CSV table of C-alpha atoms and ligand atoms in Angstrom, one decimal:
chain,number,residue,atom,x,y,z
A,1,MET,CA,268.7,20.2,51.0
A,2,ARG,CA,265.1,22.0,50.8
A,3,LYS,CA,263.7,24.2,53.5
A,4,ILE,CA,260.5,25.4,54.3
A,5,ILE,CA,259.8,28.8,56.0
A,6,ILE,CA,257.0,29.8,58.0
A,7,ASN,CA,256.0,33.0,60.0
A,8,GLY,CA,253.4,31.5,61.9
A,9,GLY,CA,250.7,33.0,64.2
A,10,VAL,CA,248.1,33.6,61.3
A,11,ASN,CA,244.5,32.5,61.2
A,12,LEU,CA,243.9,30.5,58.0
A,13,GLU,CA,240.9,31.0,56.4
A,14,GLY,CA,239.7,29.8,52.8
A,15,ILE,CA,239.5,26.3,50.7
A,16,VAL,CA,242.1,23.7,50.4
A,17,ASN,CA,241.3,20.9,47.4
A,18,ILE,CA,242.6,17.5,48.5
A,19,SER,CA,244.5,15.6,46.0
A,20,GLY,CA,244.7,11.8,44.9
A,21,SER,CA,246.0,9.2,47.8
A,22,LYS,CA,249.8,8.9,47.5
A,23,ASN,CA,249.5,5.4,49.1
A,24,SER,CA,247.0,4.4,46.6
A,25,VAL,CA,248.6,5.9,43.2
A,26,VAL,CA,252.3,4.6,44.4
A,27,ALA,CA,250.7,1.1,44.1
A,28,LEU,CA,248.3,1.9,41.3
A,29,ILE,CA,251.6,3.1,38.9
A,30,PRO,CA,253.5,-0.4,39.2
A,31,ALA,CA,250.0,-2.4,38.8
A,32,ALA,CA,249.2,-0.5,35.7
A,33,ILE,CA,252.3,-2.6,33.6
A,34,LEU,CA,250.2,-5.7,34.3
A,35,CYS,CA,247.9,-5.2,31.2
A,36,ARG,CA,250.7,-4.6,28.8
A,37,ASP,CA,248.4,-1.8,27.7
A,38,ILE,CA,247.6,1.9,28.0
A,39,VAL,CA,246.3,3.2,31.2
A,40,ARG,CA,245.3,6.7,32.3
A,41,ILE,CA,245.4,7.8,36.2
A,42,TYR,CA,243.6,10.7,36.8
A,43,ASN,CA,243.9,12.6,40.5
A,44,CYS,CA,247.2,12.1,40.5
A,45,PRO,CA,249.0,14.0,43.5
A,46,HIS,CA,252.0,16.0,42.5
A,47,ILE,CA,254.7,14.2,44.7
A,48,SER,CA,258.0,13.3,44.2
A,49,ASP,CA,257.2,9.6,44.9
A,50,VAL,CA,255.3,9.5,41.8
A,51,ILE,CA,258.2,11.3,39.7
A,52,VAL,CA,260.6,8.3,41.0
A,53,LEU,CA,258.0,5.7,40.2
A,54,CYS,CA,257.3,6.8,36.5
A,55,GLU,CA,261.5,7.0,36.0
A,56,ILE,CA,261.6,3.5,37.0
A,57,LEU,CA,258.9,2.3,34.7
A,58,LYS,CA,260.9,3.8,31.8
A,59,ASP,CA,263.9,1.1,32.7
A,60,LEU,CA,261.2,-1.7,31.8
A,61,ASN,CA,260.7,0.2,28.6
A,62,VAL,CA,257.0,1.6,29.6
A,63,SER,CA,256.6,4.8,28.2
A,64,VAL,CA,255.0,7.6,30.8
A,65,LYS,CA,253.3,10.6,29.6
A,66,CYS,CA,252.4,13.3,32.3
A,67,GLU,CA,249.7,15.7,31.3
A,68,GLU,CA,247.9,18.2,33.6
A,69,GLU,CA,244.9,16.0,34.2
A,70,PHE,CA,246.1,12.4,34.2
A,71,ILE,CA,249.2,10.4,33.7
A,72,GLU,CA,249.3,7.6,30.8
A,73,ILE,CA,251.4,4.7,31.3
A,74,ASP,CA,252.0,2.6,28.1
A,75,SER,CA,253.6,-0.9,28.8
A,76,SER,CA,252.7,-2.2,25.5
A,77,ASN,CA,256.4,-2.8,25.0
A,78,ILE,CA,257.4,-4.0,28.2
A,79,GLU,CA,260.7,-5.9,29.0
A,80,TYR,CA,262.0,-7.4,31.8
A,81,THR,CA,265.2,-6.0,33.4
A,82,SER,CA,266.5,-6.2,36.9
A,83,LEU,CA,265.8,-3.1,39.0
A,84,VAL,CA,268.7,-2.5,41.0
A,85,SER,CA,269.2,1.1,41.1
A,86,GLU,CA,269.5,4.0,43.7
A,87,LYS,CA,266.0,4.8,42.8
A,88,MET,CA,264.3,1.8,44.0
A,89,SER,CA,265.7,2.8,47.8
A,90,GLU,CA,264.5,6.3,47.6
A,91,LEU,CA,261.1,5.1,48.4
A,92,ARG,CA,259.1,2.4,50.3
A,93,ALA,CA,256.7,1.6,47.5
A,94,SER,CA,259.1,0.6,45.0
A,95,TYR,CA,258.5,-3.0,46.6
A,96,TYR,CA,255.2,-3.2,44.6
A,97,PHE,CA,257.4,-4.3,41.7
A,98,MET,CA,258.0,-7.3,43.5
A,99,GLY,CA,254.5,-8.9,43.0
A,100,VAL,CA,254.0,-7.2,39.6
A,101,LEU,CA,257.1,-8.4,38.1
A,102,LEU,CA,256.6,-11.8,39.6
A,103,ALA,CA,253.1,-12.0,37.8
A,104,LEU,CA,254.4,-10.6,34.4
A,105,PHE,CA,257.9,-12.6,34.3
A,106,ASN,CA,258.3,-15.2,37.4
A,107,GLN,CA,261.1,-13.3,38.6
A,108,VAL,CA,262.4,-9.9,40.1
A,109,GLN,CA,265.7,-8.5,41.3
A,110,ILE,CA,265.5,-5.5,43.1
A,111,ASN,CA,266.7,-3.1,46.0
A,112,LEU,CA,265.4,-3.7,49.6
A,113,PRO,CA,263.0,-0.8,49.7
A,114,GLY,CA,263.9,2.3,51.2
A,115,GLY,CA,261.0,4.9,52.2
A,116,CYS,CA,261.0,7.0,55.9
A,117,TYR,CA,262.8,5.7,58.9
A,118,LEU,CA,259.9,4.7,61.2
A,119,GLY,CA,262.2,2.2,63.4
A,120,PRO,CA,262.3,-1.5,61.7
A,121,ARG,CA,260.1,-2.1,58.4
A,122,PRO,CA,260.5,-5.8,57.5
A,123,ILE,CA,259.1,-7.4,54.5
A,124,ASP,CA,259.0,-10.8,55.7
A,125,LEU,CA,255.3,-11.2,55.2
A,126,HIS,CA,255.9,-10.4,51.6
A,127,LEU,CA,258.3,-12.8,51.1
A,128,LYS,CA,256.4,-15.2,53.3
A,129,GLY,CA,253.4,-14.8,50.8
A,130,PHE,CA,255.5,-15.3,47.9
A,131,LYS,CA,256.9,-18.6,49.0
A,132,THR,CA,253.6,-19.8,49.8
A,133,LEU,CA,252.8,-19.0,46.2
A,134,ASN,CA,255.9,-21.1,45.0
A,135,CYS,CA,258.7,-18.7,45.0
A,136,ASP,CA,262.2,-18.8,46.5
A,137,TYR,CA,264.4,-16.0,47.2
A,138,THR,CA,267.8,-14.8,48.3
A,139,ILE,CA,269.1,-11.7,49.6
A,140,ASP,CA,272.6,-10.7,49.0
A,141,GLU,CA,274.2,-7.3,49.7
A,142,GLY,CA,270.7,-5.6,49.9
A,143,ILE,CA,269.7,-7.1,46.5
A,144,LEU,CA,266.7,-9.2,46.8
A,145,HIS,CA,266.3,-11.9,44.1
A,146,ILE,CA,262.8,-13.8,43.9
A,147,LYS,CA,261.9,-16.3,41.3
A,148,THR,CA,259.7,-19.0,40.6
A,149,ASN,CA,259.1,-21.8,37.7
A,150,LYS,CA,255.4,-21.2,38.1
A,151,LEU,CA,253.2,-19.2,40.5
A,152,ILE,CA,250.8,-21.6,42.3
A,153,GLY,CA,247.8,-20.4,44.0
A,154,ASN,CA,247.3,-21.0,47.8
A,155,GLN,CA,245.7,-19.9,51.1
A,156,ILE,CA,247.8,-17.3,52.5
A,157,PHE,CA,247.5,-16.1,56.4
A,158,LEU,CA,248.9,-12.7,57.0
A,159,ASP,CA,250.4,-12.9,60.5
A,160,ILE,CA,249.5,-8.8,60.6
A,161,ALA,CA,247.3,-7.3,58.4
A,162,SER,CA,249.9,-5.5,56.3
A,163,VAL,CA,249.1,-2.9,53.7
A,164,GLY,CA,252.2,-3.6,51.5
A,165,ALA,CA,251.8,-7.5,51.7
A,166,THR,CA,248.3,-7.6,51.0
A,167,ILE,CA,248.6,-5.7,47.8
A,168,ASN,CA,251.7,-7.3,46.9
A,169,ILE,CA,250.2,-10.8,47.2
A,170,MET,CA,246.9,-9.5,45.2
A,171,PHE,CA,249.5,-8.4,42.3
A,172,ALA,CA,251.2,-11.5,42.4
A,173,SER,CA,248.3,-13.6,42.2
A,174,ILE,CA,246.7,-11.9,39.2
A,175,PHE,CA,247.4,-14.5,36.7
A,176,ILE,CA,247.5,-17.4,38.6
A,177,GLU,CA,245.3,-20.8,37.6
A,178,GLY,CA,242.7,-20.9,40.3
A,179,VAL,CA,242.0,-19.2,43.4
A,180,THR,CA,244.4,-17.4,45.9
A,181,VAL,CA,243.0,-16.6,49.3
A,182,ILE,CA,244.7,-13.8,51.5
A,183,GLU,CA,243.3,-14.3,55.0
A,184,ASN,CA,243.7,-11.3,57.7
A,185,ALA,CA,244.2,-9.1,54.6
A,186,ALA,CA,244.6,-5.2,55.3
A,187,LYS,CA,241.3,-3.2,55.0
A,188,GLU,CA,242.7,0.2,54.0
A,189,PRO,CA,240.2,2.2,51.4
A,190,GLU,CA,243.7,2.2,49.6
A,191,ILE,CA,243.4,-1.6,49.2
A,192,VAL,CA,239.8,-1.3,47.6
A,193,ASP,CA,241.0,1.3,45.5
A,194,ILE,CA,243.6,-0.8,43.8
A,195,ALA,CA,241.3,-4.0,43.8
A,196,ASN,CA,238.8,-1.7,41.8
A,197,PHE,CA,241.5,-0.6,39.5
A,198,LEU,CA,242.7,-4.4,38.8
A,199,ASN,CA,239.0,-5.5,38.1
A,200,LYS,CA,238.7,-2.6,35.8
A,201,MET,CA,241.6,-4.0,33.9
A,202,GLY,CA,239.8,-7.3,33.8
A,203,ALA,CA,241.0,-9.0,37.1
A,204,ASN,CA,238.7,-11.3,39.5
A,205,ILE,CA,239.3,-9.9,43.0
A,206,LYS,CA,236.6,-10.4,45.6
A,207,GLY,CA,236.5,-9.0,49.3
A,208,ALA,CA,239.0,-6.4,49.0
A,209,GLY,CA,238.0,-4.0,52.1
A,210,THR,CA,237.4,-7.1,54.3
A,211,SER,CA,239.7,-9.2,56.0
A,212,LYS,CA,239.5,-12.0,53.3
A,213,ILE,CA,240.4,-11.4,49.6
A,214,LYS,CA,239.6,-14.0,46.8
A,215,ILE,CA,241.8,-13.8,43.8
A,216,THR,CA,240.9,-15.6,40.7
A,217,GLY,CA,243.4,-15.9,38.2
A,218,VAL,CA,242.5,-14.6,34.7
A,219,LYS,CA,244.7,-15.0,31.2
A,220,THR,CA,245.1,-11.4,30.6
A,221,LEU,CA,244.3,-7.7,31.5
A,222,LYS,CA,243.3,-4.6,29.2
A,223,GLY,CA,244.0,-1.2,29.7
A,224,CYS,CA,241.7,1.1,31.5
A,225,SER,CA,241.1,4.8,33.1
A,226,HIS,CA,241.1,5.1,37.0
A,227,PHE,CA,240.4,8.2,39.1
A,228,VAL,CA,242.6,8.0,42.3
A,229,ILE,CA,240.4,8.0,45.8
A,230,PRO,CA,241.2,11.2,48.0
A,231,ASP,CA,244.0,11.2,50.2
A,232,ARG,CA,242.9,10.6,53.7
A,233,ILE,CA,245.9,11.3,55.3
A,234,GLU,CA,246.4,14.7,53.4
A,235,THR,CA,242.9,15.0,54.4
A,236,GLY,CA,243.5,14.5,57.9
A,237,THR,CA,246.7,16.7,57.9
A,238,TYR,CA,244.7,20.0,56.8
A,239,MET,CA,241.9,19.1,59.4
A,240,LEU,CA,244.7,19.1,62.0
A,241,PHE,CA,246.2,22.3,60.5
A,242,GLY,CA,242.5,23.9,60.5
A,243,SER,CA,242.0,22.6,64.4
A,244,ALA,CA,245.3,24.4,65.2
A,245,VAL,CA,244.8,27.7,63.3
A,246,ALA,CA,241.7,28.2,61.2
A,247,LYS,CA,239.3,30.8,61.6
A,248,GLU,CA,237.2,28.8,58.7
A,249,MET,CA,239.0,26.1,56.8
A,250,ILE,CA,236.8,24.4,53.9
A,251,ILE,CA,238.5,21.0,52.8
A,252,ASN,CA,237.1,20.0,49.6
A,253,ASN,CA,237.1,16.7,47.5
A,254,MET,CA,237.7,14.3,50.6
A,255,ASN,CA,236.0,11.4,51.8
A,256,PRO,CA,234.3,11.7,55.5
A,257,ASN,CA,233.9,7.9,55.5
A,258,HIS,CA,237.6,7.2,55.5
A,259,LEU,CA,238.4,9.7,58.7
A,260,GLN,CA,235.9,8.5,61.1
A,261,ALA,CA,238.4,7.8,63.7
A,262,LEU,CA,240.3,11.3,63.1
A,263,ILE,CA,236.7,12.9,63.3
A,264,ALA,CA,235.7,11.2,66.7
A,265,LYS,CA,238.8,12.2,68.3
A,266,LEU,CA,238.9,16.1,67.0
A,267,ILE,CA,235.0,16.4,68.3
A,268,GLU,CA,236.1,15.0,71.5
A,269,SER,CA,238.9,17.5,71.5
A,270,GLY,CA,236.2,20.4,71.3
A,271,VAL,CA,237.1,21.2,67.4
A,272,ASN,CA,234.4,23.0,65.5
A,273,LEU,CA,233.9,20.8,62.4
A,274,LYS,CA,230.8,20.3,60.0
A,275,ILE,CA,230.6,17.4,57.4
A,276,ASP,CA,228.9,18.2,54.0
A,277,ASN,CA,229.1,15.4,51.9
A,278,ASN,CA,232.4,15.6,50.2
A,279,ARG,CA,233.6,18.4,52.4
A,280,ILE,CA,234.6,19.4,55.7
A,281,ILE,CA,234.3,22.8,57.3
A,282,ILE,CA,236.9,23.0,60.1
A,283,SER,CA,237.8,26.2,62.7
A,284,LYS,CA,239.9,26.0,65.8
A,285,PRO,CA,238.2,26.0,69.0
A,286,GLU,CA,238.5,28.2,71.8
A,287,GLN,CA,240.1,25.7,74.0
A,288,ILE,CA,241.5,22.4,72.6
A,289,LEU,CA,240.6,19.6,75.1
A,290,PRO,CA,243.5,16.7,75.6
A,291,ILE,CA,242.8,13.4,74.3
A,292,ASN,CA,244.1,9.9,74.5
A,293,ILE,CA,244.8,8.0,71.2
A,294,LYS,CA,246.1,4.5,70.3
A,295,THR,CA,247.0,4.2,66.7
A,296,ALA,CA,245.5,0.8,65.0
A,297,VAL,CA,245.0,-0.7,61.5
A,298,TYR,CA,241.9,0.9,59.6
A,299,PRO,CA,239.4,1.7,60.3
A,300,GLY,CA,241.3,2.6,63.9
A,301,PHE,CA,243.4,5.8,64.2
A,302,PRO,CA,246.1,5.9,61.5
A,303,THR,CA,249.6,5.8,62.4
A,304,ASP,CA,250.2,8.3,59.5
A,305,LEU,CA,248.4,11.1,61.5
A,306,GLN,CA,249.7,10.2,64.8
A,307,GLN,CA,252.8,12.7,64.5
A,308,ILE,CA,250.6,15.6,63.2
A,309,ILE,CA,248.1,15.3,66.0
A,310,THR,CA,250.7,15.1,68.6
A,311,ALA,CA,251.9,18.6,67.5
A,312,LEU,CA,248.2,19.8,67.8
A,313,MET,CA,248.2,18.3,71.3
A,314,THR,CA,250.8,20.4,72.6
A,315,GLN,CA,248.1,23.2,72.5
A,316,ALA,CA,245.5,21.1,74.4
A,317,HIS,CA,244.7,22.3,77.9
A,318,GLY,CA,245.9,19.3,80.2
A,319,THR,CA,247.7,16.0,79.2
A,320,SER,CA,247.2,13.9,76.3
A,321,ILE,CA,248.6,10.7,75.6
A,322,ILE,CA,249.5,9.2,72.1
A,323,SER,CA,250.6,5.7,71.8
A,324,GLU,CA,252.0,4.4,68.7
A,325,LYS,CA,250.9,0.8,68.0
A,326,ILE,CA,252.1,0.3,64.4
A,327,TYR,CA,255.6,1.9,64.2
A,328,ALA,CA,257.1,1.7,67.9
A,329,SER,CA,259.7,4.5,66.9
A,330,ARG,CA,257.8,7.0,65.2
A,331,PHE,CA,258.4,9.9,67.4
A,332,LYS,CA,261.3,11.7,65.7
A,333,ASN,CA,259.4,14.8,65.4
A,334,CYS,CA,259.1,15.0,69.2
A,335,ASP,CA,262.6,16.3,69.7
A,336,GLU,CA,261.9,18.8,67.2
A,337,LEU,CA,259.0,19.7,68.6
A,338,ILE,CA,260.6,20.2,72.0
A,339,LYS,CA,263.0,22.4,70.6
A,340,MET,CA,260.0,24.8,69.8
A,341,GLY,CA,258.6,24.6,73.2
A,342,ALA,CA,256.5,21.5,73.4
A,343,ASN,CA,256.4,19.7,76.7
A,344,ILE,CA,256.7,16.0,75.6
A,345,ARG,CA,258.1,13.0,76.9
A,346,ILE,CA,258.2,9.1,75.0
A,347,GLU,CA,257.6,6.3,77.3
A,348,ASN,CA,257.2,2.9,75.9
A,349,ALA,CA,256.3,3.8,72.4
A,350,SER,CA,253.9,6.5,73.8
A,351,ALA,CA,253.9,10.3,74.0
A,352,ILE,CA,252.7,12.3,76.9
A,353,ILE,CA,252.1,15.7,75.8
A,354,ILE,CA,251.5,18.6,78.4
A,355,GLY,CA,249.7,21.7,77.0
A,356,PRO,CA,249.4,24.2,76.6
A,357,ALA,CA,252.7,25.1,75.4
A,358,LYS,CA,253.9,28.3,73.8
A,359,LEU,CA,255.7,27.3,70.7
A,360,SER,CA,258.3,29.4,69.4
A,361,GLY,CA,260.0,29.2,65.7
A,362,VAL,CA,263.2,27.6,65.6
A,363,GLU,CA,265.5,25.8,63.0
A,364,VAL,CA,263.9,22.2,62.9
A,365,ALA,CA,264.6,19.2,60.7
A,366,ALA,CA,262.0,16.9,59.1
A,367,SER,CA,262.9,13.5,59.9
A,368,ASP,CA,260.4,11.6,57.7
A,369,LEU,CA,257.4,12.8,55.8
A,370,ARG,CA,254.5,12.8,58.6
A,371,GLY,CA,257.2,14.2,61.3
A,372,GLY,CA,257.7,16.9,58.5
A,373,ALA,CA,254.0,17.8,58.5
A,374,SER,CA,254.0,17.8,62.1
A,375,LEU,CA,256.7,20.8,62.2
A,376,VAL,CA,254.7,22.4,59.5
A,377,LEU,CA,251.9,22.4,62.2
A,378,ALA,CA,254.0,23.8,64.9
A,379,GLY,CA,255.3,26.2,62.6
A,380,LEU,CA,251.9,27.5,61.6
A,381,ILE,CA,251.2,27.9,65.6
A,382,ALA,CA,254.5,29.7,66.4
A,383,GLU,CA,254.3,33.3,66.2
A,384,ASN,CA,257.8,34.0,64.6
A,385,LYS,CA,259.8,32.3,61.9
A,386,THR,CA,260.2,28.4,61.5
A,387,THR,CA,262.8,26.9,59.5
A,388,ILE,CA,262.2,23.0,58.5
A,389,ASN,CA,265.3,21.8,57.1
A,390,TYR,CA,265.1,18.6,54.8
A,391,SER,CA,261.8,19.4,53.6
A,392,GLU,CA,262.1,16.9,51.0
A,393,HIS,CA,260.6,14.6,53.1
A,394,ILE,CA,257.4,16.5,53.0
A,395,PHE,CA,257.6,17.1,49.3
A,396,ARG,CA,257.4,13.2,48.8
A,397,GLY,CA,253.9,13.2,50.1
A,398,TYR,CA,252.2,16.4,50.1
A,399,GLY,CA,251.4,17.6,46.5
A,400,ASP,CA,251.6,21.6,46.4
A,401,ILE,CA,251.7,22.0,49.8
A,402,ILE,CA,253.1,25.4,49.7
A,403,ASN,CA,250.3,26.7,47.3
A,404,LYS,CA,247.7,25.2,49.2
A,405,LEU,CA,248.8,26.4,52.3
A,406,GLN,CA,249.3,30.1,50.8
A,407,GLY,CA,246.1,29.8,49.3
A,408,VAL,CA,244.5,29.8,52.7
A,409,GLY,CA,246.6,32.8,53.9
A,410,ALA,CA,249.7,31.1,55.3
A,411,ARG,CA,253.0,32.9,55.3
A,412,ILE,CA,255.0,30.0,54.0
A,413,SER,CA,257.7,29.3,51.4
A,414,VAL,CA,260.1,27.3,50.4
A,415,LYS,CA,264.0,27.5,49.7
B,501,EPU,N1,255.3,-5.7,58.7
B,501,EPU,C1,256.0,-6.7,59.2
B,501,EPU,N2,256.1,-7.3,58.2
B,501,EPU,C2,256.0,-7.1,56.9
B,501,EPU,C3,255.5,-5.9,56.8
B,501,EPU,C4,255.1,-5.2,57.7
B,501,EPU,O1,256.5,-7.1,60.4
B,501,EPU,O2,256.4,-8.0,55.8
B,501,EPU,C5,255.0,-4.8,60.1
B,501,EPU,C6,255.6,-3.3,60.1
B,501,EPU,O3,256.6,-3.3,60.4
B,501,EPU,C7,254.7,-2.5,60.7
B,501,EPU,C8,253.0,-3.3,60.4
B,501,EPU,O4,253.4,-4.4,60.0
B,501,EPU,O5,254.6,-2.5,62.0
B,501,EPU,C9,252.2,-2.4,59.3
B,501,EPU,O6,252.9,-2.2,58.2
B,501,EPU,P1,252.5,-2.2,56.5
B,501,EPU,O7,252.9,-3.4,55.9
B,501,EPU,O8,250.8,-2.1,56.8
B,501,EPU,O9,252.8,-0.8,56.3
B,501,EPU,P2,253.4,-0.7,54.9
B,501,EPU,O10,252.7,-1.1,53.8
B,501,EPU,O11,254.8,-0.6,54.7
B,501,EPU,C10,251.7,1.6,54.5
B,501,EPU,C11,252.1,3.1,54.1
B,501,EPU,C12,252.6,3.7,55.2
B,501,EPU,C13,251.7,3.6,56.6
B,501,EPU,C14,251.3,2.0,56.8
B,501,EPU,C15,250.3,1.4,57.7
B,501,EPU,C16,252.5,3.1,51.7
B,501,EPU,C17,253.5,2.9,50.7
B,501,EPU,N3,252.8,3.0,52.9
B,501,EPU,O12,252.9,1.2,54.6
B,501,EPU,O13,252.3,4.8,55.0
B,501,EPU,O14,252.3,4.1,57.4
B,501,EPU,O15,250.9,1.3,55.5
B,501,EPU,O16,249.0,2.1,57.7
B,501,EPU,O17,251.4,2.8,51.4
B,501,EPU,C18,253.0,7.4,55.0
B,501,EPU,O18,252.2,7.3,54.2
B,501,EPU,O19,253.7,8.1,55.8
B,501,EPU,C19,253.4,6.0,55.4
B,501,EPU,C20,254.6,5.6,56.1
């Protein structure tokens, strides 16, 4: 078990550089093998999910070189194998091998995906999509087997605009003769990044970033280089850290267009921020005002920042209501925040937060990635020592978080 230790109460000051997007790169790595050629991915975050995905590639006889500036994936000698191993259950994004291996080999055998516990996380929309493309599947003791004689293009309507299902169906459709259409597709910036990457390799995808994506099948793909977009959730996380405890924090290499919902809410709560092209300068206000938020699919307020803004709102002067509309049980961090002194109650998938609360450092546990980040924020506020157990969750998605926070003056370390 890894622990993060924070001695809080320090005003942060300095520059934080944002890494490449986790939720983009975890799809780009499986997608890279669609070309059976060499791909270089630049701006890859240093996170454990990337390491696990690269290990999975090796099982498919794909070679991976991790350099300082890029990772190079050579899939010229790829061989089909069943992907049943513990590694697969370590992360959610292992499910992208479904679409990719179906496109390459017409079959895939895989563990059901793992990842953070946020309440039920079904993959029925992925499977319904594959079925519409002429696949059959069975699930036996946690192992999913999907196969087809031939993928056939079709029109797929997603009941929910699911990020993972949209990406997986794009992958499966890449080589299908004719046109496949995804209706009610997810519109997240990561989807645009992944479609751009596939198009660079020679795919023909139109409409990514809108609710209708059209994939016209191509015969083959070729290698390319790609620079991953900035991580909007990491950016948002540091913006929230800055809103709580920064004298002045400059957040570099970010894209403000991807964070309009958060920016609007922070302005409403009185936070001082200045946007300057690809950087944002942020400092804590004299008084944080309470706000109400409902999470929503992009461009709405991201569920991935819900737990972290909840920690910030413990410091607001008044009552905030934060309603979770994507994952009804994404509140496990609140028990830990309460241990630190927060006044929060959960009702009907909403957190009702009464502030300001004086937070004190105690021993807490990270239950998931973003819940872990919310405890880091609380630890930065609390005046004494906070120990965050099970910090592995945090390292799954925040590259170099300890160095980045030490760089702006935080007293934080890892054990
Ligand atoms: N859903 C279904 N059936 C499906 C798929 C999704 O009912 O087959 C439901 C989910 O239960 C959820 C909603 O649809 O209520 C949206 O889920 P979505 O499929 O969009 O989520 P995901 O693809 O599994 C990605 C990110 C999550 C992020 C969500 C929502 C990756 C690897 N994960 O998950 O990121 O919360 O989109 O934006 O891209 C994180 O980074 O901490 C994280 C959890």
